[in-house]
Coordinates of C-alpha atoms and ligand atoms in Angstrom, one line a residue:
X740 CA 63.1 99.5 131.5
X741 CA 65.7 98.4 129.2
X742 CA 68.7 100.1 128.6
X743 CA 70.8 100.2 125.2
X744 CA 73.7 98.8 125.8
X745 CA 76.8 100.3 124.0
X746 CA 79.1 98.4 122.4
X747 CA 82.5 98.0 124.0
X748 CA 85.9 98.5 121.6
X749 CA 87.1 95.4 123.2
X750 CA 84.4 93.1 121.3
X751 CA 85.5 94.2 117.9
X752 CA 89.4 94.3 118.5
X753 CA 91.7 97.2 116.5
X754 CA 91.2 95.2 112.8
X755 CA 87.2 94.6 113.4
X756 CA 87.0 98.4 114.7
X757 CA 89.1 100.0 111.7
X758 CA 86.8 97.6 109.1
X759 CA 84.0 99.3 110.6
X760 CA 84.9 102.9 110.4
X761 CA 86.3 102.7 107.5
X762 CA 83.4 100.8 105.6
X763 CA 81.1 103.3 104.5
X764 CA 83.8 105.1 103.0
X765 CA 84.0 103.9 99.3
X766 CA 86.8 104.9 96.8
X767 CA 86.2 106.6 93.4
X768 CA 89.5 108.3 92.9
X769 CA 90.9 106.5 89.9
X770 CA 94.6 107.4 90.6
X771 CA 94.4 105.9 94.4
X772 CA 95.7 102.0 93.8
X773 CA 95.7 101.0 97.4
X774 CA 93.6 102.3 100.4
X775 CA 92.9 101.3 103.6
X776 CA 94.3 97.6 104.3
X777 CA 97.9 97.4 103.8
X778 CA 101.1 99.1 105.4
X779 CA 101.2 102.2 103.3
X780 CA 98.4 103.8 100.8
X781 CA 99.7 103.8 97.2
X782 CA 98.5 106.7 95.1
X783 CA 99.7 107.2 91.4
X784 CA 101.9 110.1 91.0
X785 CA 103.1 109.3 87.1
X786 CA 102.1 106.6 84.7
X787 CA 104.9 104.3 86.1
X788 CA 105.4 105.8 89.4
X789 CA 103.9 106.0 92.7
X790 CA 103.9 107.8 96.2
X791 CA 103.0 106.3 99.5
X792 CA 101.9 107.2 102.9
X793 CA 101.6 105.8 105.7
X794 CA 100.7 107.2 109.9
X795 CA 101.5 105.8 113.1
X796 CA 100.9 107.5 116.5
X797 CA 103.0 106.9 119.7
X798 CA 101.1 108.0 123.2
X799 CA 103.2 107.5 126.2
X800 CA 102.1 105.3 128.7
X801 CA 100.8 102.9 126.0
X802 CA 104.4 102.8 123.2
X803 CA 106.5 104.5 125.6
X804 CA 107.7 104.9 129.2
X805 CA 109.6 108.1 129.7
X806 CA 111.3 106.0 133.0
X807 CA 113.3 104.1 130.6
X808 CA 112.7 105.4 127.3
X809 CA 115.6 108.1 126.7
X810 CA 113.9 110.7 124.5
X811 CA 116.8 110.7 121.3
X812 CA 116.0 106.7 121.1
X813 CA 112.1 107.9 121.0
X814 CA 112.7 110.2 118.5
X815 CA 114.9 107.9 116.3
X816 CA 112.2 104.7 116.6
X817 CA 109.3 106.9 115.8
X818 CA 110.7 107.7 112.6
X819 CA 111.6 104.0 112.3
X820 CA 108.1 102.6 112.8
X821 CA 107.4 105.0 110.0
X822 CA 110.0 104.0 107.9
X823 CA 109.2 100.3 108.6
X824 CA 106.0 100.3 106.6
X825 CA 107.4 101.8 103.6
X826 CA 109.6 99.3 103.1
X827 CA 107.2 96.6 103.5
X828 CA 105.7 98.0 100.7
X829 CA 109.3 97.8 98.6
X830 CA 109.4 101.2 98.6
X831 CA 111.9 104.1 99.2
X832 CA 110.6 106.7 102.5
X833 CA 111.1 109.7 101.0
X834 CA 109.5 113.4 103.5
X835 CA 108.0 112.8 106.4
X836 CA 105.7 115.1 108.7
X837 CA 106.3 115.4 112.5
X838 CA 103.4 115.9 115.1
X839 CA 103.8 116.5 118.8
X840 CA 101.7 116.8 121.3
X841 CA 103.4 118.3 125.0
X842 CA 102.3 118.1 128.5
X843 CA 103.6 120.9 130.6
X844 CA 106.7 118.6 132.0
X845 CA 108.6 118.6 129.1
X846 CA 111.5 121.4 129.0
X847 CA 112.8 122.7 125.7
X848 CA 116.1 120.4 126.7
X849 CA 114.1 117.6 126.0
X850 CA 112.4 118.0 122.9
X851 CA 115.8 118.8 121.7
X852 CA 116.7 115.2 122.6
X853 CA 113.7 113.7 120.7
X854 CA 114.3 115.7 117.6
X855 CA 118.2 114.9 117.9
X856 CA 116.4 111.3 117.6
X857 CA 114.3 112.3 114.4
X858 CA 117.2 114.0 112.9
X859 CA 119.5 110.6 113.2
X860 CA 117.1 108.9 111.6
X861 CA 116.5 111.1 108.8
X862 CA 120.4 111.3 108.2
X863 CA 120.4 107.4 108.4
X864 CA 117.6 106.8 106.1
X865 CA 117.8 109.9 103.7
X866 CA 114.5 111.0 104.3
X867 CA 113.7 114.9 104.7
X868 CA 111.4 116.5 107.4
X869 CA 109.2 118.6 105.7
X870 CA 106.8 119.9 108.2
X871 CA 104.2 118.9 111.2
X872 CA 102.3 120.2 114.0
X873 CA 103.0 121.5 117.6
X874 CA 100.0 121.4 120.6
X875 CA 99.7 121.1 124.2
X876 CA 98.5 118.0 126.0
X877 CA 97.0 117.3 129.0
X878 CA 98.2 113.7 129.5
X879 CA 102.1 113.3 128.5
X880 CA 103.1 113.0 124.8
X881 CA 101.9 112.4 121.7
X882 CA 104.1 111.9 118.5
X883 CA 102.1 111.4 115.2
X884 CA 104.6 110.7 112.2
X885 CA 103.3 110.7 108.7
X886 CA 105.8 109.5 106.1
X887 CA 106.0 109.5 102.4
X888 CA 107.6 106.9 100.0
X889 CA 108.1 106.7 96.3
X890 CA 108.3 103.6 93.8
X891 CA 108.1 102.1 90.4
X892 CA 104.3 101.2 90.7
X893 CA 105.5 97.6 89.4
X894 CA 108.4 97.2 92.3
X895 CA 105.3 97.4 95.2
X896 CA 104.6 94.8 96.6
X897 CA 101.3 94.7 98.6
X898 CA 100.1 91.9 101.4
X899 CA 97.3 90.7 99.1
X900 CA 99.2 89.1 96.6
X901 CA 100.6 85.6 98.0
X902 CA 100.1 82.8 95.9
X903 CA 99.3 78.9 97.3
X904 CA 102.4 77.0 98.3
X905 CA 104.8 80.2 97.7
X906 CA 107.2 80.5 100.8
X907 CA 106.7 82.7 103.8
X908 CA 110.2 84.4 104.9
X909 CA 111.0 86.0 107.6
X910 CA 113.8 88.5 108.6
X911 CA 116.1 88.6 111.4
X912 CA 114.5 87.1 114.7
X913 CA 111.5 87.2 116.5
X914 CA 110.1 88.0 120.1
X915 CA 113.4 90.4 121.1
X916 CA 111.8 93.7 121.0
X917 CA 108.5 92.5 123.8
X918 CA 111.1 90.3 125.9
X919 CA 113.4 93.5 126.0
X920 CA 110.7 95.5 127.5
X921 CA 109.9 93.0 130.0
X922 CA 113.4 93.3 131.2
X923 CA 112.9 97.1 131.5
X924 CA 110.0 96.5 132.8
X925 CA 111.6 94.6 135.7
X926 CA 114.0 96.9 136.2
X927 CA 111.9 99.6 136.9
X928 CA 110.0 97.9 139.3
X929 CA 112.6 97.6 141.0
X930 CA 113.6 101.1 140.2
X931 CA 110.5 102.3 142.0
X932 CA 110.5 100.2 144.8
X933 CA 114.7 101.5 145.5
X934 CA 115.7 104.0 143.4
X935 CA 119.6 103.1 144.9
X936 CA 119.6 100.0 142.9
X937 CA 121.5 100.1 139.8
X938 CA 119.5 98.8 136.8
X939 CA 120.9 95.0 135.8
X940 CA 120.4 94.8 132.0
X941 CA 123.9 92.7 131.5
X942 CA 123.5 90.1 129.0
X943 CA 120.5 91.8 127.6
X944 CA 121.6 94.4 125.5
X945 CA 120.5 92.8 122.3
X946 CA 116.8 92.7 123.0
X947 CA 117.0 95.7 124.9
X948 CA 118.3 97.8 122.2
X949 CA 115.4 96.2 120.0
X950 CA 113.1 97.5 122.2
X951 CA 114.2 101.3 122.7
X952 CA 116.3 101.3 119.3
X953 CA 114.8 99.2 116.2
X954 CA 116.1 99.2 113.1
X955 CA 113.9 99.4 109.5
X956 CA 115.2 96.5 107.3
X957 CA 116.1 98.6 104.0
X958 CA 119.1 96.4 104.3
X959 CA 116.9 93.6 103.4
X960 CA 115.0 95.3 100.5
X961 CA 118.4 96.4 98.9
X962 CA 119.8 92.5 99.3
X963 CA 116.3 91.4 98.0
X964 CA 116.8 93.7 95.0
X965 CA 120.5 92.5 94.4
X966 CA 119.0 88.4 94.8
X967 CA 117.0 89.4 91.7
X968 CA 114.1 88.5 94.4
X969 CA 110.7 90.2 94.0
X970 CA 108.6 89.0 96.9
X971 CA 105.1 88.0 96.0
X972 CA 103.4 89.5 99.3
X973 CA 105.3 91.4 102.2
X974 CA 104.1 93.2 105.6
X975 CA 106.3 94.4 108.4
X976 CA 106.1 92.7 111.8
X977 CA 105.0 95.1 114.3
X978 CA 102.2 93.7 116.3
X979 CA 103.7 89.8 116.2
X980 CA 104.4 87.1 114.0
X981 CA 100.4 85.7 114.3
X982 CA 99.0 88.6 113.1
X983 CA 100.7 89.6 110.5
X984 CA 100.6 86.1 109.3
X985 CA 97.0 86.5 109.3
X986 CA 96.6 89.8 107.6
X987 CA 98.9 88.0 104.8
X988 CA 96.4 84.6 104.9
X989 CA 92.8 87.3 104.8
X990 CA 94.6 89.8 102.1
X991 CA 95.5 86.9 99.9
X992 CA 93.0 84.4 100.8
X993 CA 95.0 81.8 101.2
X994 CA 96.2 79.9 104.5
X995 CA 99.1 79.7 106.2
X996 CA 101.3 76.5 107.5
X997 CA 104.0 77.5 109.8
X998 CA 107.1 75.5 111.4
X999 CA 107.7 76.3 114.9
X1000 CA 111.3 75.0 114.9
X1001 CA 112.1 77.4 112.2
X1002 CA 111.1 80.8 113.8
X1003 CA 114.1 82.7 114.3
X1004 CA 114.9 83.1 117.9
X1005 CA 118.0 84.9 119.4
X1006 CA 119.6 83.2 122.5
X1007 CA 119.0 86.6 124.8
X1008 CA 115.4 86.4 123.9
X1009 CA 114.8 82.6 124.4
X1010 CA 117.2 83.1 127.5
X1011 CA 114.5 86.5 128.8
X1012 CA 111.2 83.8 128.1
X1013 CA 112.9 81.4 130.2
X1014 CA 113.7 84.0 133.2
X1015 CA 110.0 85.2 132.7
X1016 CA 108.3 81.8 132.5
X1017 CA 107.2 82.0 128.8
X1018 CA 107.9 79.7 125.9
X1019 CA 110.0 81.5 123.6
X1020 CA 107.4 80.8 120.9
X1021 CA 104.9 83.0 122.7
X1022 CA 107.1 86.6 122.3
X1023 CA 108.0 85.7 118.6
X1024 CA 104.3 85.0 117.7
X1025 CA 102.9 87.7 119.8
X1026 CA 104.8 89.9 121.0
X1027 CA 105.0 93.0 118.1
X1028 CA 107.8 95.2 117.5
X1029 CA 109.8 93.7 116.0
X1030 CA 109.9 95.9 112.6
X1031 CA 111.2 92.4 110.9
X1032 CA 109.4 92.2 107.3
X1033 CA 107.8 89.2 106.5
X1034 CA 107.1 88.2 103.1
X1035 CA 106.4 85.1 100.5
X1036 CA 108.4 84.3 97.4
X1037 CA 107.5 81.5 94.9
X1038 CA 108.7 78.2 95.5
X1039 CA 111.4 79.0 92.2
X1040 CA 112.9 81.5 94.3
X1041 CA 114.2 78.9 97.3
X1042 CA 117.8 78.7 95.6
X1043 CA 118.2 82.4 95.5
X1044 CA 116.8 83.1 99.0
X1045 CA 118.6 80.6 100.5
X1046 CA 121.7 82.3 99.6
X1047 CA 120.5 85.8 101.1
X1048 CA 121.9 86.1 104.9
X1049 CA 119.8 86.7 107.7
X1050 CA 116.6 85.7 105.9
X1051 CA 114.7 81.9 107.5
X1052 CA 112.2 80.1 105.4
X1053 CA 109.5 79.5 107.9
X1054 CA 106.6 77.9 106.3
X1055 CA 104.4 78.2 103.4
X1056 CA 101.0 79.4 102.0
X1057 CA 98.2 76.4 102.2
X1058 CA 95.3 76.8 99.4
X1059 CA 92.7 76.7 102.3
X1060 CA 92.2 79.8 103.4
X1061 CA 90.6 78.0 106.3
X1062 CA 94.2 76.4 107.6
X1063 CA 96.4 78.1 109.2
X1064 CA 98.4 76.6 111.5
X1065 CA 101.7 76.2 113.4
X1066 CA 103.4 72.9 113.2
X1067 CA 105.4 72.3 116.6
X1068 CA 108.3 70.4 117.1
X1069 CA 106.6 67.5 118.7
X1070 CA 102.1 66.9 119.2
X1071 CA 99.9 68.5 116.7
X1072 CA 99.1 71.4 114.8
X1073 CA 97.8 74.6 116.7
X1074 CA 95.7 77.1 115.4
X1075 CA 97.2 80.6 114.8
X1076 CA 95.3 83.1 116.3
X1077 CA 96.2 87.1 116.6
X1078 CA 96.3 88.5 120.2
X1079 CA 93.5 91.5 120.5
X1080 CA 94.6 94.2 122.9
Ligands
ADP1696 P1 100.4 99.0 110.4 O1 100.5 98.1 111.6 O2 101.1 98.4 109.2 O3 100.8 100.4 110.7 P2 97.7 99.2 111.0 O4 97.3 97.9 111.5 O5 97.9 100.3 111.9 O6 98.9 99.1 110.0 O7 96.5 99.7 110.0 C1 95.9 98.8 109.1 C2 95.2 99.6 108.0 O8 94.2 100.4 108.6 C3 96.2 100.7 107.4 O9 95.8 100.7 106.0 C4 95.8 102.0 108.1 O10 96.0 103.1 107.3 C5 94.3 101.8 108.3 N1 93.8 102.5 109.5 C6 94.2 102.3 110.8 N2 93.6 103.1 111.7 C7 92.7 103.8 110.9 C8 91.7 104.8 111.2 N3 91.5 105.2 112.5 N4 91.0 105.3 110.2 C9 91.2 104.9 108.9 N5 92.1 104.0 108.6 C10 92.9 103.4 109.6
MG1697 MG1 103.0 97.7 109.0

């Protein structure tokens, strides 16, 4: 007899599994602008005006390791990630809601810590906890944050909207947040192995600080605004430079052309790739939290960007929705595909 076979996560991926159990779910609110399918929901909350919100969930053992994760720098970066895809929206984070989810191992000492973490954050960014949940958990801890923005409804800017031959932008650098944990990663292997050995992160403070500490880039929405730069399509980078690239290319239908010589790399990070065996080009395109935004501008707008620091041209949008591609320095052009997990 034949049995039904169930079908495994793994062959859909986190996008094809969110497409599907989101599908059946149509939209007749005439207020909502934006559902599903960008980095915040965009509901109108005046004529001109509009809130946002947008999730994220952090389960230790998968985000976090508790080993090398001190519990304020949890606290702070799961604000952050929050904070992240408001402004890749061009929006302003406004309230957010904190969940938590405890496993008997935590003291009151340490939750402390992690909402020291929140609180840093919220003083940073001017954004106001307003409420949340509190449960037990059998497997270590959750942390569910659920943050709220506010904008003009004309200032958003969503990842659908790139236009054929506009610019892709990045911000910052690439690949430092995943080659940061692989150094933690190393050290605690080692850690475990002889807990007398003193952890070696010299010369790696840069990348390791991206990992356990990232920072949202309102700095690079306010120098945006100042440019007199609206971007035509924006996303932040938290799952790598590939698939974010692709959400941009489906949302907008258009395809993307990439340079690899022009993907910002810092030296500790292209230095970590080498120690580990890797290409630098492999953290930057895959790698993921790096909380960098990523955006287009018309092709008018080169002058102006070019004069906004920290910000590298990297490629453009191709009118094929079929091409996209990285150009390398030397050979031919490689497809860009998103890692599945
Ligand atoms: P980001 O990386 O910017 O946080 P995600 O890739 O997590 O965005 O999510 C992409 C889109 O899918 C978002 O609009 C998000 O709200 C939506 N989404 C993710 N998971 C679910 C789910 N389980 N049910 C409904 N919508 C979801
Ligand atoms: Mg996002």
């Amino acid at each position: 007899m034949k049995k039904n076979k169930l079908n495994e996560i793994s062959n859909l991926g986190e996008f094809g599994l969110i497409d599907r159990l989101t599908k059946n779910f149509t939209i007749t609110d005439k207020k909502l602008v934006k559902g599903v399918g960008d980095d915040a929901a965009v509901f109108e909350s005046s004529q001109d005006n509009c809130f946002l919100i947008a999730t994220d969930l952090l389960v230790e053992g998968i985000h976090f390791n508790l080993i090398y994760s001190p519990l304020k720098h949890l606290g702070y970066k799961a604000v952050v990630v929050n904070l992240s895809d408001i402004y890749a929206m061009n929006a302003k984070p406004k309230y957010i809601t904190v969940s938590i989810a405890i496993s008997k191992k935590f003291s009151v000492e340490a939750l402390d810590l992690l909402y020291e973490g929140i609180l840093l954050a919220c003083e940073r960014f001017d954004v106001e906890l307003i409420g949340g949940d509190t449960t037990s958990s059998l497997s270590g801890l959750f942390i569910n944050i659920t943050v709220v923005g506010e904008a003009r409804k004309e200032d958003i800017v969503y990842r659908s909207t790139a236009q054929k031959n506009d610019l892709i932008c990045v911000s910052g650098d690439l690949g430092a947040a995943y080659m940061g944990l692989q150094i933690l990663e190393r050290e605690k292997e080692i850690f475990i192995q002889d807990p007398q050995i003193q952890p070696d992160l010299q010369n790696y403070e840069y990348i390791i600080e991206r990992q356990l500490k990232p920072e949202p880039r309102r700095d690079i929405i306010n120098r945006l605004k100042e440019a007199g730069i609206k971007p035509s399509s924006m996303i932040d980078v938290s799952d790598g430079l590939s698939s974010e690239i692709l959400h941009l290319c489906k949302q907008s239908n258009l395809g993307a052309v990439i340079f690899e010589d022009k993907i910002p790399i810092n030296e500790q990070t292209a230095k970590a790739a080498e120690l580990f065996r890797l290409e630098p080009l492999i953290p930057s395109l895959n790698g993921g939290e790096d909380y960098e935004l990523l955006f287009t501008i018309p092709l008018s707008e080169k002058d102006k960007i070019e004069k906004v620091q920290d910000i590298s041209i990297i490629g453009y949008m191709h009118e094929n929705p079929e091409k996209k591609v990285i150009v390398p320095k030397y050979g031919e052009e490689i497809e860009l595909k998103a890692q599945g997990w």
